Coordinates of C-alpha atoms and ligand atoms in Angstrom, one line a residue:
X254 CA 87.9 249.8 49.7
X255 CA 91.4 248.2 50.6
X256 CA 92.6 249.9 54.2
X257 CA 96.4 250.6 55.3
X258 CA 95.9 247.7 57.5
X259 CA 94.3 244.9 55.6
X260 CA 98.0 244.3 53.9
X261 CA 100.3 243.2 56.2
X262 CA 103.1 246.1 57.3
X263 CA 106.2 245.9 55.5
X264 CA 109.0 243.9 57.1
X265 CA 112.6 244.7 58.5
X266 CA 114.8 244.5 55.3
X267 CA 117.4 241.5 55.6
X268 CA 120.2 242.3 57.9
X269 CA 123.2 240.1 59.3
X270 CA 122.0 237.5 61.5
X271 CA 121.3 238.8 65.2
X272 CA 121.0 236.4 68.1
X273 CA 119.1 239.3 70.1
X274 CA 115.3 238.2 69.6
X275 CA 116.0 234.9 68.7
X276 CA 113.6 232.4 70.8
X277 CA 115.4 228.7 71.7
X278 CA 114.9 227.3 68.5
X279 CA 116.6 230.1 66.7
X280 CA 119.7 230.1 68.9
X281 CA 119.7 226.0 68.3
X282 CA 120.0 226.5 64.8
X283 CA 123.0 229.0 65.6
X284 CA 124.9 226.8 67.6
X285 CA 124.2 223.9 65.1
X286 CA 125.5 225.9 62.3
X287 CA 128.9 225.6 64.5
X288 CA 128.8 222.0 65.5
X289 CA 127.8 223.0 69.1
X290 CA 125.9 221.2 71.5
X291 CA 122.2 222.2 72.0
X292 CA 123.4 223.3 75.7
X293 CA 125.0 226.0 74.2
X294 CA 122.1 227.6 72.8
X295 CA 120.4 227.1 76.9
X296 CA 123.8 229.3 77.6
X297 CA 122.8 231.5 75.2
X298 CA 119.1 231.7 76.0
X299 CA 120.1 232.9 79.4
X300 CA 122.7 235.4 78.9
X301 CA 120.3 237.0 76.5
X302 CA 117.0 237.1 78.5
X303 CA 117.7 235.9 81.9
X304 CA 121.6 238.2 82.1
X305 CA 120.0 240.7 80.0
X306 CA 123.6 240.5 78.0
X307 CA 124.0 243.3 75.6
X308 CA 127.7 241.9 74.2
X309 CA 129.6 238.7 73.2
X310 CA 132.3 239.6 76.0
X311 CA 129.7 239.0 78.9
X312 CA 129.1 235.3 78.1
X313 CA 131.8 234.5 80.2
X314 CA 130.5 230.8 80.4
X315 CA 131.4 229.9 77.2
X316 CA 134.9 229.4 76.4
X317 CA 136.7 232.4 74.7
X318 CA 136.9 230.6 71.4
X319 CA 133.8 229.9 70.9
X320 CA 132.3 233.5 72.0
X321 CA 134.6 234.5 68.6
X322 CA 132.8 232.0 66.4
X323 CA 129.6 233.4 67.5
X324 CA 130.9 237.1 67.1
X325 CA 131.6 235.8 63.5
X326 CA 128.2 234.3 62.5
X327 CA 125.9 236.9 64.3
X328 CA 125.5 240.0 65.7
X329 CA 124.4 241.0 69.2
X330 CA 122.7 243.8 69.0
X331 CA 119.1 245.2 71.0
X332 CA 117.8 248.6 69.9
X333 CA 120.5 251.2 71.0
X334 CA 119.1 254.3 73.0
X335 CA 120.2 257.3 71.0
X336 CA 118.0 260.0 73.5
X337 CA 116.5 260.1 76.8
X338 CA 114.2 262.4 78.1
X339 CA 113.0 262.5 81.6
X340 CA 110.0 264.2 83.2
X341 CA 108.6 265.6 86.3
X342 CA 107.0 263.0 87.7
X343 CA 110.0 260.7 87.0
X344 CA 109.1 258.8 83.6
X345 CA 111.6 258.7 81.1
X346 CA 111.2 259.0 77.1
X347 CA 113.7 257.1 75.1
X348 CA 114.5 256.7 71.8
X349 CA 116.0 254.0 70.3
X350 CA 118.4 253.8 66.8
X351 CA 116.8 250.5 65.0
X352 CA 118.9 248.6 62.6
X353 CA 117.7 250.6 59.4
X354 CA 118.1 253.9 61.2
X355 CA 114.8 254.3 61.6
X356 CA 113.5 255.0 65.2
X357 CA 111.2 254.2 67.8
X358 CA 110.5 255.4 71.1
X359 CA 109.5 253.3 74.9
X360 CA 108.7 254.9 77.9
X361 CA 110.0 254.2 81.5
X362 CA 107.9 254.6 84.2
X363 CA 109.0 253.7 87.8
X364 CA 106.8 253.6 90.9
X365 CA 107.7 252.3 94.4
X366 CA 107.3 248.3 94.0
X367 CA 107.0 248.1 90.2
X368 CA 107.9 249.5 86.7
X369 CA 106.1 249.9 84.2
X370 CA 107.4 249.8 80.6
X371 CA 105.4 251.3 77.6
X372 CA 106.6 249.5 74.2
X373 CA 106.1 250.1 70.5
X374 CA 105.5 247.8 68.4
X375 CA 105.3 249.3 64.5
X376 CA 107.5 252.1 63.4
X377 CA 104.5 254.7 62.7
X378 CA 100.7 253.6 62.4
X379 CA 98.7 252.4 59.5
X380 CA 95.1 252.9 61.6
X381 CA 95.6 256.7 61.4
X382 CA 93.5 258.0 64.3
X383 CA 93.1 261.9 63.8
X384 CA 93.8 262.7 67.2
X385 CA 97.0 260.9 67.3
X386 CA 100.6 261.8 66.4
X387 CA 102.0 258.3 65.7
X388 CA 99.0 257.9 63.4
X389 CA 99.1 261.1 61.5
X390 CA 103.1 259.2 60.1
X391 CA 101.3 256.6 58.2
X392 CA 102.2 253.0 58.6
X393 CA 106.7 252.8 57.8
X394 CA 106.8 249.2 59.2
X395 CA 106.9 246.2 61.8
X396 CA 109.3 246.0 64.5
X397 CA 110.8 242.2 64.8
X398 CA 110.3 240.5 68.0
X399 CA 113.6 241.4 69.0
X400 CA 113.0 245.3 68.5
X401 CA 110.0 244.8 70.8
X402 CA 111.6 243.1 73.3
X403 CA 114.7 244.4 73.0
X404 CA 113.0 248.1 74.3
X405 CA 112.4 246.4 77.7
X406 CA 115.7 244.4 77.7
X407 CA 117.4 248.0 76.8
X408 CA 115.3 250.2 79.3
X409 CA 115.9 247.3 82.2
X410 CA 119.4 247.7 81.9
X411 CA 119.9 251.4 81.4
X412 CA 117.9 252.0 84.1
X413 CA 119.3 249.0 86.3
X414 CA 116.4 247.6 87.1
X415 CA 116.7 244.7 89.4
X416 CA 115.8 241.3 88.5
X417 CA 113.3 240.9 91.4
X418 CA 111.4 244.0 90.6
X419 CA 107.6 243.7 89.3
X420 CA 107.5 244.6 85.5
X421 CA 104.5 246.0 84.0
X422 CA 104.5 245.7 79.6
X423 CA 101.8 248.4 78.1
X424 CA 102.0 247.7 74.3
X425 CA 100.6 252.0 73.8
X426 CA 103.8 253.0 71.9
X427 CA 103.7 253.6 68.5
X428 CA 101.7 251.1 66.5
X429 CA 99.0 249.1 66.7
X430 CA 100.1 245.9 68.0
X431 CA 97.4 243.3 66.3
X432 CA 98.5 244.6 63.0
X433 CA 102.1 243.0 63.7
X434 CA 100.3 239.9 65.6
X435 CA 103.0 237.3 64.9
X436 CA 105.9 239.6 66.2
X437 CA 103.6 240.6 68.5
X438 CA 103.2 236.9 69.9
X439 CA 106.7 235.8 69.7
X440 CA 107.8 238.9 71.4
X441 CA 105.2 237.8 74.3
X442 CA 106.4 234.7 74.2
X443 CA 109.8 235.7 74.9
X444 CA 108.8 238.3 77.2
X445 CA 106.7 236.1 79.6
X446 CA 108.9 232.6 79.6
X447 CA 109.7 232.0 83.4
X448 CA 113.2 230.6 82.0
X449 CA 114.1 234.1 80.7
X450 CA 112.6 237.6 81.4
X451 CA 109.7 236.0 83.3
X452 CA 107.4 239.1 83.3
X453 CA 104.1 237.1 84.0
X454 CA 101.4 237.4 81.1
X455 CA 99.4 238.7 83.7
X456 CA 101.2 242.0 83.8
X457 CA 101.4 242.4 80.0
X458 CA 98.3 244.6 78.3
X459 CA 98.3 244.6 74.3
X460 CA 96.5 247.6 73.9
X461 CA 94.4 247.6 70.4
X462 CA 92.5 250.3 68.4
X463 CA 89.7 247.3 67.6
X464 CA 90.7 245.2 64.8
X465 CA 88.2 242.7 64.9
X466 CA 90.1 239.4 63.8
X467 CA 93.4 240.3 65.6
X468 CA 91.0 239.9 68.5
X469 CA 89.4 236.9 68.0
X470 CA 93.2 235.4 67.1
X471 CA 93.9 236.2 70.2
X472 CA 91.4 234.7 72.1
X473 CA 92.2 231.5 70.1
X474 CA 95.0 231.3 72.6
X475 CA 96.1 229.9 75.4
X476 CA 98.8 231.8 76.7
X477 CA 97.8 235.4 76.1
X478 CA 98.6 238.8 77.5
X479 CA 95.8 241.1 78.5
X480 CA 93.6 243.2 76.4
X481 CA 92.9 246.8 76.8
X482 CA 90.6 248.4 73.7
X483 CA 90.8 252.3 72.6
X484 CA 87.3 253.3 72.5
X485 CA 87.7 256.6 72.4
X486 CA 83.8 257.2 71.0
X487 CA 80.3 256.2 72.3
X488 CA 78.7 256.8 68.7
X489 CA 79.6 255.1 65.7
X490 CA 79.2 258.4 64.0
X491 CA 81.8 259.6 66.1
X492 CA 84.4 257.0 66.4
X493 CA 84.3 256.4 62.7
X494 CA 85.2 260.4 62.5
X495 CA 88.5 260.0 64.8
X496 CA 89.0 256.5 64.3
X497 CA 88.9 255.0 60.7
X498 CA 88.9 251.5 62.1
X499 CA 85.6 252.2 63.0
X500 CA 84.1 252.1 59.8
X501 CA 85.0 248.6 59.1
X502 CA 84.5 247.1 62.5
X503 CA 81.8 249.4 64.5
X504 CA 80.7 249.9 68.2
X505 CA 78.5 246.2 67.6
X506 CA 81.1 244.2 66.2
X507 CA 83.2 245.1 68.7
X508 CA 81.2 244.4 71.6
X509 CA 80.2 241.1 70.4
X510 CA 84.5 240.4 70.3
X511 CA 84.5 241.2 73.6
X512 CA 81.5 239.8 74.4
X513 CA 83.4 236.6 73.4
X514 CA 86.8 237.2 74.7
X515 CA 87.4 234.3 77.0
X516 CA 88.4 235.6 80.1
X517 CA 90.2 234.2 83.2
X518 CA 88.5 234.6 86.8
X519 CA 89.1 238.0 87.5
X520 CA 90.2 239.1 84.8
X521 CA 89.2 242.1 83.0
X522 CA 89.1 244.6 79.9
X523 CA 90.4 247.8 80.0
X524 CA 88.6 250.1 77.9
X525 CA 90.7 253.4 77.6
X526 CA 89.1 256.5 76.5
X527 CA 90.6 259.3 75.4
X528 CA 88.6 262.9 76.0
X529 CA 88.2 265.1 73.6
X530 CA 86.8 268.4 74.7
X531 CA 83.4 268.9 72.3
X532 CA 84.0 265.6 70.8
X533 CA 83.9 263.0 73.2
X534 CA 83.1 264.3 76.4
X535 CA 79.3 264.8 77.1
X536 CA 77.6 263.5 80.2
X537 CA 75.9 261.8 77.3
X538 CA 78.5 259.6 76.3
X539 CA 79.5 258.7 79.9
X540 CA 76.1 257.3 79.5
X541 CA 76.8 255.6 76.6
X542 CA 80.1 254.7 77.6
X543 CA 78.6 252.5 80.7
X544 CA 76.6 250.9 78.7
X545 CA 79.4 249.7 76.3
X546 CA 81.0 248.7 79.6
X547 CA 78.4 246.8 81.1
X548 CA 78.4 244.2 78.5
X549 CA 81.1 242.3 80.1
X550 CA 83.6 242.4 82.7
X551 CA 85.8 245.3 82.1
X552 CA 87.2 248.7 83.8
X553 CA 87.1 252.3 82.6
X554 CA 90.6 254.8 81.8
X555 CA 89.6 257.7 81.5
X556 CA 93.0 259.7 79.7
X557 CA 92.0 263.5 79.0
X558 CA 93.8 264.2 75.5
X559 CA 97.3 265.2 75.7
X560 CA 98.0 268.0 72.9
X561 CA 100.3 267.5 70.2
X562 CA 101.0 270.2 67.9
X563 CA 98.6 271.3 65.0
X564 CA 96.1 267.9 66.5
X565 CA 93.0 270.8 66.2
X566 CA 91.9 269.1 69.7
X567 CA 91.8 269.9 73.3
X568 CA 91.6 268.0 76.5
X569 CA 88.5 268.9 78.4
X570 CA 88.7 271.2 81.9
X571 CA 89.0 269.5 85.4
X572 CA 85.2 269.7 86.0
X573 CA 84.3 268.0 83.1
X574 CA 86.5 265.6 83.8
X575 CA 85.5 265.2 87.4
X576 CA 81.6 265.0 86.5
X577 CA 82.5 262.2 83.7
X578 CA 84.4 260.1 86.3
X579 CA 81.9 260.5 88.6
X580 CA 78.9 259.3 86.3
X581 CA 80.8 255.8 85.6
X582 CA 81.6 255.3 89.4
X583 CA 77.7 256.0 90.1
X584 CA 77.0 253.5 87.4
X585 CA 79.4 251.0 88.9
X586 CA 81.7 250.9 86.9
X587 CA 85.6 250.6 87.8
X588 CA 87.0 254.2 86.8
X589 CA 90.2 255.8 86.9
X590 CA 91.6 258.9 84.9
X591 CA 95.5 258.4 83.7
X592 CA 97.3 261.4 84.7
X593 CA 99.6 260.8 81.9
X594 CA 102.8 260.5 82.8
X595 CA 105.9 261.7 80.6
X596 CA 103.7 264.3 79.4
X597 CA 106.0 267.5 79.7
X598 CA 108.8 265.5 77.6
X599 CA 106.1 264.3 75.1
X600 CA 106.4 260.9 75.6
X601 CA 102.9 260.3 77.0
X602 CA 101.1 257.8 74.8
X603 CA 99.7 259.3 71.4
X604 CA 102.3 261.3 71.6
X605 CA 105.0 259.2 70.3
X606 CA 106.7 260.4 67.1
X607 CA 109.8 262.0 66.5
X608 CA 110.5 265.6 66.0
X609 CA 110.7 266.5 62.8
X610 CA 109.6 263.7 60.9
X611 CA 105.7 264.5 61.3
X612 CA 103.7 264.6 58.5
X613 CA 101.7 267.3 57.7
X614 CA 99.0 267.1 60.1
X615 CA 95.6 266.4 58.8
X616 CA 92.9 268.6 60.4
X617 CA 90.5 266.6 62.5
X618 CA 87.2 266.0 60.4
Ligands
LIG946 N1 97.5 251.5 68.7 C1 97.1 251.0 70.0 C2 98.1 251.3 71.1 C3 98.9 252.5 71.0 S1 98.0 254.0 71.3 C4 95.8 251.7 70.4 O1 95.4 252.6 69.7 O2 95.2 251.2 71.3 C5 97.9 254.0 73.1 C6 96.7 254.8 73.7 O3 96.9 256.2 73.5 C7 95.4 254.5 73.0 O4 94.4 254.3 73.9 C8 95.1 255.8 72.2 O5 93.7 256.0 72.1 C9 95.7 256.8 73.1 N2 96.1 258.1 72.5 C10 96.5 258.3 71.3 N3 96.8 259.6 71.0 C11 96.5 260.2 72.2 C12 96.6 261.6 72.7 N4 97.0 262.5 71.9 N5 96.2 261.9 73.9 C13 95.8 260.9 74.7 N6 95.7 259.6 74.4 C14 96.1 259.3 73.1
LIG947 FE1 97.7 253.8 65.8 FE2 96.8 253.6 68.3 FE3 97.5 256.0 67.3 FE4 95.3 254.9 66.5 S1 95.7 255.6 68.6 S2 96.9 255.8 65.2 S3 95.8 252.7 66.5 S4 98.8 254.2 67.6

């Protein structure tokens, strides 16, 4: 049976040309198509990603002329925050306008020496995990590598965020970022270029739902940002109830990726688990769970379910919680449990969708 995700997620319609998201080639060809000089598109490169420009008027290094032939030919535009929420514990929920009018959302999360950005990378989710809300939208389409990037460039600068500050990239927005793997890798690129953003790969996690060949695609490269998988079950039986991925690529065929996943020295995979109280939660599948684990280098996050309305799940108590933590520590594993931030604002991960455009909400099986 054909899945949502085995045809490729339906594209941006054509818009105006937009020099936000293009990579050094792309700004070439712009200032070619003016009879410029390749310098210009360097100029350009590094108002955009190294300036973090947001407007023609700021490249003040290019003559005044010349900043009016470009306003001419292309756009500048990044994803425009239309809301922001902001929570207890300091993260903020935003929600950006998208060329189409359609939205996504990024998170914001500051701590003392670093931020941390969470990114979308699809508008909704064609893998449609029962316990999660992006999923329950269905897939609407890919962002462009300028939609991705343009989250952080956006959030850096509303949030003034200076240059020399430590940025962390989650991809655990909406959408499952393998399924939009070339945006996904451009995006990266852009992202993690010392001449422009410079946020080292090291500090960028694509986080993945298990889609076996987007894996090994990405271990086919060099320059890669770290993986983190949602395993979320112990039992195929179970994971192939919450997760439909599951039944196409199961608990073996994704070890063996993993297995396989070249790793640098030190270097390890997060597996992230969400608990389910009922579900996924036994003492029995911590068991399991370590021994998933154990298979190669890796460390364990444990993230207790955050409701969402009409999901038909719960998060397990404290104790449980406590005792599941406590069997993977005593197992040697690395543990820790994501005390989700953004929660109270519902802009903790899996709980990215917008108000009012859920569909109905399938019951959980
Ligand atoms: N699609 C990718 C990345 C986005 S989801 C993936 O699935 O990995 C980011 C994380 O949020 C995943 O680990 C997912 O399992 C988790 N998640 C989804 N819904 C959740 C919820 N309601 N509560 C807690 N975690 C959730
Ligand atoms: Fe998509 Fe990830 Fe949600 Fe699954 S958990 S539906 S892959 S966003």
């Amino acid at each position: 049976m054909t899945q949502a995700w085995d045809t490729p997620a339906p594209e941006l319609p054509a818009q105006r040309p937009n020099a936000a998201g293009l990579d050094r080639a792309g700004l070439r060809g712009l200032v070619e198509a003016l009879g410029e000089p390749a310098y210009r598109a360097a100029q350009l490169y590094e108002g955009l990603y190294l300036h973090r420009y947001s407007d023609w008027a700021q490249f003040t290094a290019l003559p005044k002329a010349l900043r009016a032939r470009l306003a001419e030919a292309a756009d500048l535009r990044w994803p425009a925050i239309r809301d922001s929420l902001t929570s207890g514990d300091g993260a903020t929920k935003h929600v950006f306008d998208l060329a189409d009018g359609r939205q996504v959302e990024g998170v914001f999360m500051p701590y003392a020496n670093r931020t941390t950005l969470c990114l979308s990378s699809q508008v909704g989710c064609a893998m449609g995990c029962t316990f999660c809300a992006t999923g329950q939208m269905g897939i609407v389409r890919n962002l462009t590598a300028g939609e991705i990037v343009g989250q952080a460039v956006a959030m850096l600068e509303h949030h003034r965020v200076p240059k020399e500050t430590r940025v962390n990239i989650v991809f655990m927005g909406m959408g499952e970022p393998l399924h939009n793997f070339e945006h996904l890798m451009e995006a990266f690129d852009l992202l993690s270029d010392p001449g422009g953003l410079a946020i080292s790969p090291r500090r960028i996690t694509v986080s993945t739902s298990g889609l076996v060949p987007g894996i090994q695609r990405l271990a086919e490269r060099k320059r890669r940002p770290r993986l983190a998988l949602s395993l979320n079950g112990t039992t195929d039986a179970y994971r192939s109830r919450i997760m439909p991925v599951n039944r196409v690529w199961n608990l073996e065929a994704l070890a063996s990726a993993l297995r396989a996943f070249p790793l640098e020295k030190g270097e390890r995979i997060t597996l992230e688990y969400v608990l389910l109280k009922g579900v996924t939660d036994s003492l029995e599948d911590g068991r399991r769970l370590a021994d998933f684990a154990r298979q190669f280098p890796s460390k364990v996050n444990l993230i207790p379910f955050n409701p969402h309305e009409g999901s038909g799940f719960e998060a397990p108590d404290e104790a449980r919680i406590s005792a599941l933590c406590e069997r993977l520590a005593s197992a040697r594993l690395t543990v820790s449990v994501r005390r989700s931030r953004g929660q109270d604002v519902a802009g903790a991960c899996g709980q990215l969708v917008r108000e009012g455009r859920r569909a109905p909400v399938r019951r959980s099986p």
